[in-house]
Short mmCIF file of C-alpha atoms in Angstrom, two decimals:
data_model
loop_
_atom_site.label_atom_id
_atom_site.label_comp_id
_atom_site.label_asym_id
_atom_site.label_seq_id
_atom_site.Cartn_x
_atom_site.Cartn_y
_atom_site.Cartn_z
CA MET Q 1 105.96 111.85 98.24
CA ARG Q 2 107.92 109.24 96.58
CA ARG Q 3 110.31 111.56 94.46
CA GLY Q 4 113.30 112.88 96.43
CA PHE Q 5 111.84 111.09 99.47
CA THR Q 6 114.90 109.94 101.85
CA PRO Q 7 114.69 110.59 105.54
CA TRP Q 8 116.90 107.80 106.28
CA ALA Q 9 119.60 109.75 104.61
CA ASP Q 10 119.45 112.47 107.08
CA PRO Q 11 121.42 112.40 110.55
CA ASN Q 12 118.86 114.48 112.04
CA ALA Q 13 115.81 112.41 111.31
CA LYS Q 14 114.30 110.70 114.03
CA PRO Q 15 112.11 107.62 112.85
CA ILE Q 16 108.40 106.76 113.86
CA VAL Q 17 109.31 103.38 114.58
CA ARG Q 18 112.30 102.02 116.27
CA PHE Q 19 113.12 98.23 116.79
CA ASP Q 20 116.29 98.38 119.35
CA ALA Q 21 117.95 95.07 120.04
CA VAL Q 22 114.89 93.05 119.63
CA SER Q 23 114.58 88.95 120.41
CA LYS Q 24 112.25 86.85 119.99
CA ARG Q 25 112.31 83.01 120.59
CA TYR Q 26 109.50 80.24 120.45
CA ALA Q 27 110.46 77.14 122.41
CA ASN Q 28 113.67 76.29 120.73
CA THR Q 29 113.24 78.22 117.92
CA VAL Q 30 114.97 81.88 117.13
CA ALA Q 31 112.26 83.85 115.33
CA ILE Q 32 113.87 87.35 116.04
CA ALA Q 33 117.73 87.26 116.61
CA ASP Q 34 118.91 90.57 118.40
CA LEU Q 35 117.55 92.72 115.35
CA SER Q 36 117.26 96.61 115.27
CA LEU Q 37 115.54 98.54 112.56
CA ASP Q 38 114.15 102.07 111.96
CA ILE Q 39 111.38 103.06 110.09
CA TYR Q 40 110.75 106.83 109.09
CA GLU Q 41 107.44 108.79 109.13
CA GLY Q 42 105.90 108.79 106.00
CA GLU Q 43 107.49 105.79 104.61
CA PHE Q 44 106.32 102.81 102.89
CA PHE Q 45 108.42 100.11 104.04
CA ALA Q 46 108.65 96.59 103.45
CA LEU Q 47 109.54 93.25 104.95
CA LEU Q 48 110.98 90.55 102.84
CA GLY Q 49 112.01 87.12 103.10
CA PRO Q 50 111.23 83.29 102.82
CA SER Q 51 108.59 81.42 105.03
CA GLY Q 52 109.95 81.15 108.45
CA CYS Q 53 112.33 84.18 108.78
CA GLY Q 54 110.65 86.43 111.20
CA LYS Q 55 108.83 88.82 109.30
CA THR Q 56 105.55 88.09 110.32
CA THR Q 57 106.48 88.08 113.99
CA LEU Q 58 108.10 91.56 113.69
CA LEU Q 59 104.83 92.86 112.30
CA ARG Q 60 102.89 91.10 115.30
CA MET Q 61 105.00 92.31 117.88
CA LEU Q 62 104.89 95.92 116.66
CA ALA Q 63 101.10 95.41 116.47
CA GLY Q 64 101.11 94.27 120.10
CA PHE Q 65 99.94 90.42 119.56
CA GLU Q 66 103.33 89.25 120.36
CA ALA Q 67 105.85 90.35 122.81
CA PRO Q 68 109.86 90.50 122.79
CA ASP Q 69 111.89 88.42 125.07
CA ARG Q 70 114.39 91.34 124.88
CA GLY Q 71 114.57 94.86 123.46
CA ARG Q 72 112.39 97.99 122.69
CA ILE Q 73 110.18 98.74 120.14
CA LEU Q 74 109.56 102.56 120.28
CA LEU Q 75 106.83 104.29 118.41
CA ALA Q 76 106.85 107.81 118.06
CA GLY Q 77 109.74 108.14 120.85
CA GLU Q 78 107.54 105.90 123.47
CA ASP Q 79 108.68 101.99 124.20
CA ILE Q 80 105.22 100.19 123.53
CA VAL Q 81 106.20 96.98 124.69
CA GLY Q 82 103.57 95.75 127.26
CA VAL Q 83 101.20 98.59 125.83
CA PRO Q 84 98.28 96.44 124.44
CA PRO Q 85 97.18 96.39 120.91
CA TYR Q 86 93.74 98.57 121.26
CA ARG Q 87 95.63 101.23 123.16
CA ARG Q 88 98.53 101.58 120.08
CA PRO Q 89 98.27 103.95 117.59
CA VAL Q 90 98.84 101.40 114.60
CA ASN Q 91 96.21 99.12 113.03
CA MET Q 92 96.68 95.61 111.08
CA MET Q 93 95.13 94.52 107.82
CA PHE Q 94 95.18 90.76 107.57
CA GLN Q 95 95.97 88.67 104.80
CA SER Q 96 92.26 86.98 105.06
CA TYR Q 97 90.79 90.57 105.50
CA ALA Q 98 88.62 89.06 108.56
CA LEU Q 99 85.74 90.92 107.16
CA PHE Q 100 82.44 90.41 109.38
CA PRO Q 101 80.36 88.33 106.92
CA HIS Q 102 77.04 89.65 108.53
CA LEU Q 103 77.81 93.14 108.49
CA SER Q 104 77.39 95.59 105.67
CA VAL Q 105 80.48 97.68 103.75
CA PHE Q 106 79.54 100.36 105.80
CA ASN Q 107 79.27 98.74 109.29
CA ASN Q 108 82.41 96.54 108.52
CA ILE Q 109 84.29 100.12 108.00
CA ALA Q 110 82.66 101.94 110.95
CA PHE Q 111 83.34 98.71 113.52
CA GLY Q 112 86.74 100.40 114.86
CA LEU Q 113 84.86 103.84 114.99
CA LYS Q 114 81.56 102.43 116.90
CA GLN Q 115 83.86 100.84 119.45
CA ASP Q 116 85.66 103.89 120.44
CA ARG Q 117 82.00 105.16 120.78
CA MET Q 118 82.33 108.05 117.94
CA PRO Q 119 79.53 110.25 117.45
CA LYS Q 120 77.21 108.82 114.61
CA ALA Q 121 77.47 111.88 112.51
CA GLU Q 122 81.02 111.72 113.00
CA ILE Q 123 80.89 107.90 111.89
CA ALA Q 124 78.89 108.68 108.78
CA GLU Q 125 81.62 111.37 107.81
CA GLN Q 126 84.56 109.27 108.41
CA VAL Q 127 83.21 105.95 106.72
CA GLY Q 128 81.99 107.98 103.52
CA LYS Q 129 85.59 109.68 103.24
CA MET Q 130 87.18 106.18 103.52
CA LEU Q 131 84.70 104.84 100.60
CA GLN Q 132 85.58 107.89 98.55
CA LEU Q 133 89.29 106.96 99.11
CA VAL Q 134 89.21 103.14 98.09
CA ARG Q 135 86.74 104.01 95.32
CA LEU Q 136 83.79 102.07 96.78
CA GLU Q 137 81.00 104.50 96.85
CA GLY Q 138 77.68 102.81 96.27
CA LEU Q 139 78.91 100.17 97.84
CA ALA Q 140 77.98 100.55 101.06
CA ASP Q 141 74.97 98.17 101.57
CA ARG Q 142 76.37 95.69 100.26
CA LYS Q 143 77.69 92.26 102.34
CA PRO Q 144 81.21 90.96 101.86
CA HIS Q 145 79.74 88.12 100.24
CA GLN Q 146 78.55 90.17 97.21
CA LEU Q 147 81.77 91.46 96.62
CA SER Q 148 84.65 90.68 94.59
CA GLY Q 149 88.19 89.66 95.87
CA GLY Q 150 89.35 93.23 95.29
CA GLU Q 151 86.42 95.23 96.49
CA ARG Q 152 86.96 92.91 99.83
CA GLN Q 153 90.43 93.93 99.75
CA ARG Q 154 89.65 97.64 99.64
CA VAL Q 155 86.99 97.21 102.57
CA ALA Q 156 89.96 95.72 104.47
CA LEU Q 157 92.11 98.50 103.66
CA ALA Q 158 89.19 101.43 104.39
CA ARG Q 159 88.50 100.00 107.83
CA SER Q 160 92.07 99.61 108.84
CA LEU Q 161 92.57 103.12 107.96
CA ALA Q 162 89.23 104.74 109.42
CA LYS Q 163 90.91 105.09 112.81
CA ARG Q 164 93.68 107.36 111.33
CA PRO Q 165 96.55 105.10 112.85
CA LYS Q 166 100.24 106.54 112.68
CA VAL Q 167 101.49 103.56 111.31
CA LEU Q 168 99.41 100.96 109.10
CA LEU Q 169 100.61 97.53 109.11
CA LEU Q 170 99.85 95.13 105.99
CA ASP Q 171 100.21 91.21 106.05
CA GLU Q 172 100.46 89.92 102.81
CA PRO Q 173 97.67 92.09 101.98
CA LEU Q 174 97.35 90.88 98.26
CA ALA Q 175 98.03 87.38 98.32
CA ALA Q 176 94.27 86.40 97.61
CA LEU Q 177 94.03 88.39 94.27
CA ASP Q 178 95.13 87.12 91.17
CA ARG Q 179 98.15 88.29 89.07
CA LYS Q 180 96.92 91.30 87.14
CA LEU Q 181 94.44 92.50 89.95
CA ARG Q 182 97.75 92.41 92.38
CA GLU Q 183 99.65 94.57 89.90
CA GLU Q 184 97.04 96.83 89.83
CA THR Q 185 96.64 97.24 93.69
CA GLN Q 186 100.32 97.94 94.26
CA PHE Q 187 99.83 101.25 92.28
CA GLU Q 188 96.42 101.83 94.03
CA LEU Q 189 98.73 100.98 97.38
CA MET Q 190 101.34 103.33 96.40
CA GLU Q 191 99.19 105.91 95.03
CA LEU Q 192 97.06 105.82 98.29
CA GLN Q 193 100.10 106.01 100.92
CA SER Q 194 101.44 109.15 99.04
CA ARG Q 195 98.19 110.87 99.34
CA LEU Q 196 97.80 109.93 103.00
CA GLY Q 197 101.36 110.11 104.07
CA THR Q 198 100.83 107.40 106.27
CA THR Q 199 103.37 105.23 107.45
CA PHE Q 200 102.76 101.78 105.86
CA VAL Q 201 104.91 98.29 106.59
CA ILE Q 202 104.15 95.41 104.42
CA VAL Q 203 105.20 92.10 104.67
CA THR Q 204 105.60 90.27 102.10
CA HIS Q 205 107.56 87.21 100.37
CA ASP Q 206 106.75 88.09 96.87
CA GLN Q 207 109.97 90.30 95.62
CA GLU Q 208 108.20 92.10 92.82
CA GLU Q 209 105.65 93.19 95.18
CA ALA Q 210 108.12 94.99 97.63
CA MET Q 211 110.24 96.08 94.82
CA THR Q 212 107.40 97.59 93.28
CA VAL Q 213 105.59 99.56 96.42
CA ALA Q 214 108.48 99.88 98.74
CA HIS Q 215 110.37 103.38 99.37
CA ARG Q 216 113.03 101.21 101.34
CA MET Q 217 112.73 97.29 102.52
CA ALA Q 218 114.28 94.79 104.99
CA VAL Q 219 115.46 91.43 103.30
CA MET Q 220 115.21 89.02 106.35
CA ASN Q 221 116.88 85.62 106.80
CA ARG Q 222 116.35 83.31 109.75
CA GLY Q 223 115.74 86.10 112.08
CA HIS Q 224 118.53 88.59 111.11
CA ILE Q 225 118.20 91.58 108.74
CA ALA Q 226 120.57 90.58 105.67
CA GLN Q 227 120.10 93.90 104.12
CA VAL Q 228 118.25 97.44 104.60
CA ASP Q 229 118.11 99.83 101.31
CA THR Q 230 116.09 100.71 98.56
CA PRO Q 231 114.83 98.24 96.28
CA GLN Q 232 117.31 99.50 93.58
CA GLN Q 233 120.32 99.19 95.32
CA ILE Q 234 119.40 95.94 97.05
CA TYR Q 235 118.74 94.43 93.88
CA GLU Q 236 121.85 96.01 91.98
CA GLN Q 237 124.03 96.50 94.99
CA PRO Q 238 123.15 93.26 96.90
CA ASN Q 239 125.86 92.93 99.90
CA SER Q 240 126.08 88.97 100.03
CA ARG Q 241 125.55 85.76 98.04
CA TRP Q 242 122.35 84.83 99.61
CA VAL Q 243 120.62 88.45 99.11
CA ALA Q 244 122.13 88.28 95.43
CA GLU Q 245 120.58 84.92 94.92
CA PHE Q 246 117.33 85.69 96.86
CA VAL Q 247 116.07 88.97 95.07
CA GLY Q 248 115.63 88.21 91.44
CA ASP Q 249 117.48 85.83 89.17
CA VAL Q 250 121.56 85.97 89.09
CA ASN Q 251 124.46 84.49 87.62
CA LEU Q 252 127.79 83.84 90.04
CA ILE Q 253 130.93 83.46 88.82
CA GLU Q 254 132.80 82.01 91.65
CA GLY Q 255 136.89 82.05 91.73
CA LYS Q 256 139.65 84.06 93.92
CA LEU Q 257 140.46 87.37 93.32
CA ALA Q 258 143.66 88.07 91.23
CA ALA Q 259 146.08 91.42 91.73
CA ASN Q 260 145.41 94.01 88.84
CA ALA Q 261 145.79 97.83 88.84
CA ASN Q 262 143.15 98.43 86.62
CA GLY Q 263 140.79 97.12 88.55
CA VAL Q 264 139.07 93.90 90.22
CA VAL Q 265 139.71 90.67 88.73
CA LEU Q 266 138.55 87.35 89.26
CA GLU Q 267 139.96 83.90 87.46
CA ASP Q 268 137.73 81.11 88.26
CA ALA Q 269 138.71 77.58 88.57
CA GLN Q 270 139.36 76.86 84.57
CA GLY Q 271 141.80 80.18 84.67
CA ARG Q 272 139.49 82.43 83.09
CA ARG Q 273 139.47 85.95 84.43
CA PHE Q 274 136.48 88.43 84.43
CA ARG Q 275 136.74 92.30 85.43
CA ALA Q 276 134.51 94.09 87.37
CA GLY Q 277 134.46 97.93 87.46
CA ASP Q 278 134.69 98.50 91.45
CA GLY Q 279 135.71 96.64 94.70
CA ALA Q 280 137.66 98.45 97.19
CA GLN Q 281 137.40 95.97 99.68
CA ALA Q 282 139.22 93.39 97.41
CA ARG Q 283 141.93 91.25 98.73
CA PRO Q 284 144.42 89.47 96.30
CA GLY Q 285 144.14 85.56 96.55
CA ALA Q 286 140.94 85.94 98.53
CA PRO Q 287 137.84 83.97 97.65
CA ALA Q 288 134.70 85.63 96.14
CA ALA Q 289 132.11 86.18 93.37
CA PHE Q 290 130.95 88.13 90.86
CA ALA Q 291 127.40 88.81 90.49
CA VAL Q 292 125.53 89.26 87.16
CA ARG Q 293 122.25 89.70 86.53
CA PRO Q 294 120.72 87.89 83.36
CA GLU Q 295 119.82 91.14 81.61
CA LYS Q 296 123.29 92.46 82.04
CA LEU Q 297 124.62 89.44 79.55
CA LYS Q 298 124.64 90.26 75.80
CA LEU Q 299 124.01 87.22 73.90
CA ALA Q 300 125.50 86.66 70.52
CA LEU Q 301 125.85 83.50 67.88
CA ALA Q 302 129.50 85.09 66.72
CA PRO Q 303 132.10 85.62 68.69
CA PRO Q 304 133.00 89.13 69.95
CA PRO Q 305 136.17 90.85 69.18
CA ALA Q 306 139.28 89.12 70.83
CA ASP Q 307 139.79 92.07 73.28
CA THR Q 308 136.31 92.01 74.46
CA LEU Q 309 136.22 91.92 78.03
CA ASN Q 310 134.40 89.44 80.45
CA THR Q 311 133.61 86.78 77.46
CA ILE Q 312 132.40 83.08 77.84
CA SER Q 313 130.69 80.61 75.53
CA GLY Q 314 128.34 78.00 75.58
CA ARG Q 315 125.30 76.35 74.09
CA VAL Q 316 121.58 77.17 74.87
CA VAL Q 317 120.14 74.04 76.56
CA ASP Q 318 116.63 75.69 77.47
CA ILE Q 319 114.62 78.92 76.50
CA GLY Q 320 111.52 80.53 78.32
CA TYR Q 321 109.51 82.90 76.50
CA LEU Q 322 107.62 85.33 78.91
CA GLY Q 323 106.09 87.54 76.60
CA ASP Q 324 107.72 90.98 76.88
CA VAL Q 325 111.31 89.06 77.50
CA SER Q 326 112.90 85.52 76.87
CA ILE Q 327 115.22 83.97 79.30
CA TYR Q 328 118.30 81.61 77.87
CA LYS Q 329 119.81 79.02 79.69
CA VAL Q 330 123.11 78.36 78.43
CA ARG Q 331 125.57 75.74 79.69
CA LEU Q 332 129.07 76.63 79.35
CA ASP Q 333 132.13 74.26 78.21
CA ASP Q 334 132.90 73.32 82.05
CA GLY Q 335 129.31 72.20 82.70
CA ALA Q 336 128.18 75.34 84.37
CA THR Q 337 125.02 77.16 83.34
CA MET Q 338 124.39 81.04 82.70
CA LYS Q 339 121.01 82.68 82.38
CA ALA Q 340 120.74 85.64 80.19
CA SER Q 341 117.42 87.61 79.74
CA VAL Q 342 116.93 89.16 76.16
CA THR Q 343 113.96 91.54 75.11
CA ASN Q 344 111.71 90.26 72.97
CA ALA Q 345 111.67 93.41 70.47
CA THR Q 346 111.13 91.35 67.23
CA ARG Q 347 108.26 88.63 66.65
CA LEU Q 348 108.98 85.37 67.88
CA ALA Q 349 109.45 83.71 64.38
CA GLU Q 350 112.10 85.86 63.83
CA ARG Q 351 114.47 85.09 66.76
CA PRO Q 352 117.68 84.40 65.80
CA ILE Q 353 119.12 82.50 68.40
CA GLY Q 354 117.74 78.94 69.12
CA TRP Q 355 118.18 75.70 71.10
CA GLU Q 356 121.70 73.81 71.10
CA ASP Q 357 123.18 77.07 69.36
CA ARG Q 358 126.65 77.67 70.08
CA VAL Q 359 126.54 81.42 71.84
CA TRP Q 360 129.02 84.07 73.47
CA LEU Q 361 128.11 85.62 76.47
CA SER Q 362 129.36 89.05 77.74
CA PHE Q 363 129.15 91.67 80.05
CA ALA Q 364 130.59 95.34 81.13
CA PRO Q 365 132.72 95.65 83.74
CA ASP Q 366 130.43 97.67 85.76
CA ALA Q 367 127.71 95.04 85.37
CA ALA Q 368 129.52 92.86 87.53
CA VAL Q 369 128.93 93.20 91.76
CA LEU Q 370 132.14 91.93 93.64
CA LEU Q 371 130.89 89.58 96.64
CA THR Q 372 133.20 88.71 99.18
CA ALA Q 373 130.70 87.35 101.65
#
């Protein structure tokens, strides 16, 4: 499902979830401001943003735990504002998992099915399917305190899926797991969502998590959506300085646009000129910035040929060794700093660039993204 899955690009496709001009305020605080968003059936969609941006409020409104002050929330074409949570074909998995400590794994998963008065034989069959789905066969009789954190997370996921919701809502579901287990579970979630075809909507502040699991994601800021697109597009083509700085590391070269027939040229305060490969909206004289990701920068001890584009020099002031890559912090001659990411293809002892070394940074024109907002 992940390969070639782009229903948002089809003008005839109808979203399974639509937020239509939704607003929500708490006293004097605006949580959601006239927000519109479409999510499609079978999509793994992520809501990403800093604390207080409104992403959890949006999820809770879809679940029915909060009501919008204005606007509509459509699920499969039906306005569900005013419909109580238990009558909505959605289910929510909470960050705390909210498992019943006195119930076994089996009875935790079966809880919602029993509330719906499903026959015992059907409950047993459905719980068995869920246990197999999340690979917890053999643990049905255990209590939550007898499980690891990852196993408790799987129980909560199985319970959320047992009633076969049209949309599964996940509120920071992996936050309690350690880094390695969290990374493993991300791929398990992707595989599970792909096999089920259920629409997943996840709230997270973890950028790597959102970019790993999601078909698309919405980057939120102060109740607004700053950008909606695939993780690749948001990372490679951010639409503003804020998005560029929030998602991943970035170097911003500030200046003014200069007229040039061979592309977009930016001139900084020191008179240095840099070229980007694209910028149809460029207007000569306007303030702008080039966004360059650290991994797009080339780092060298020797100055490049005189005709090399987009070159700048400085001195290494810090090095962060992360195992697979090293991050070099370079202070430029004007006092500004830039970061370059270099893959550690050789042993640490063989690294040719060290602290206080004079270095030259360069980047290809197509590595720079023009930002005017």
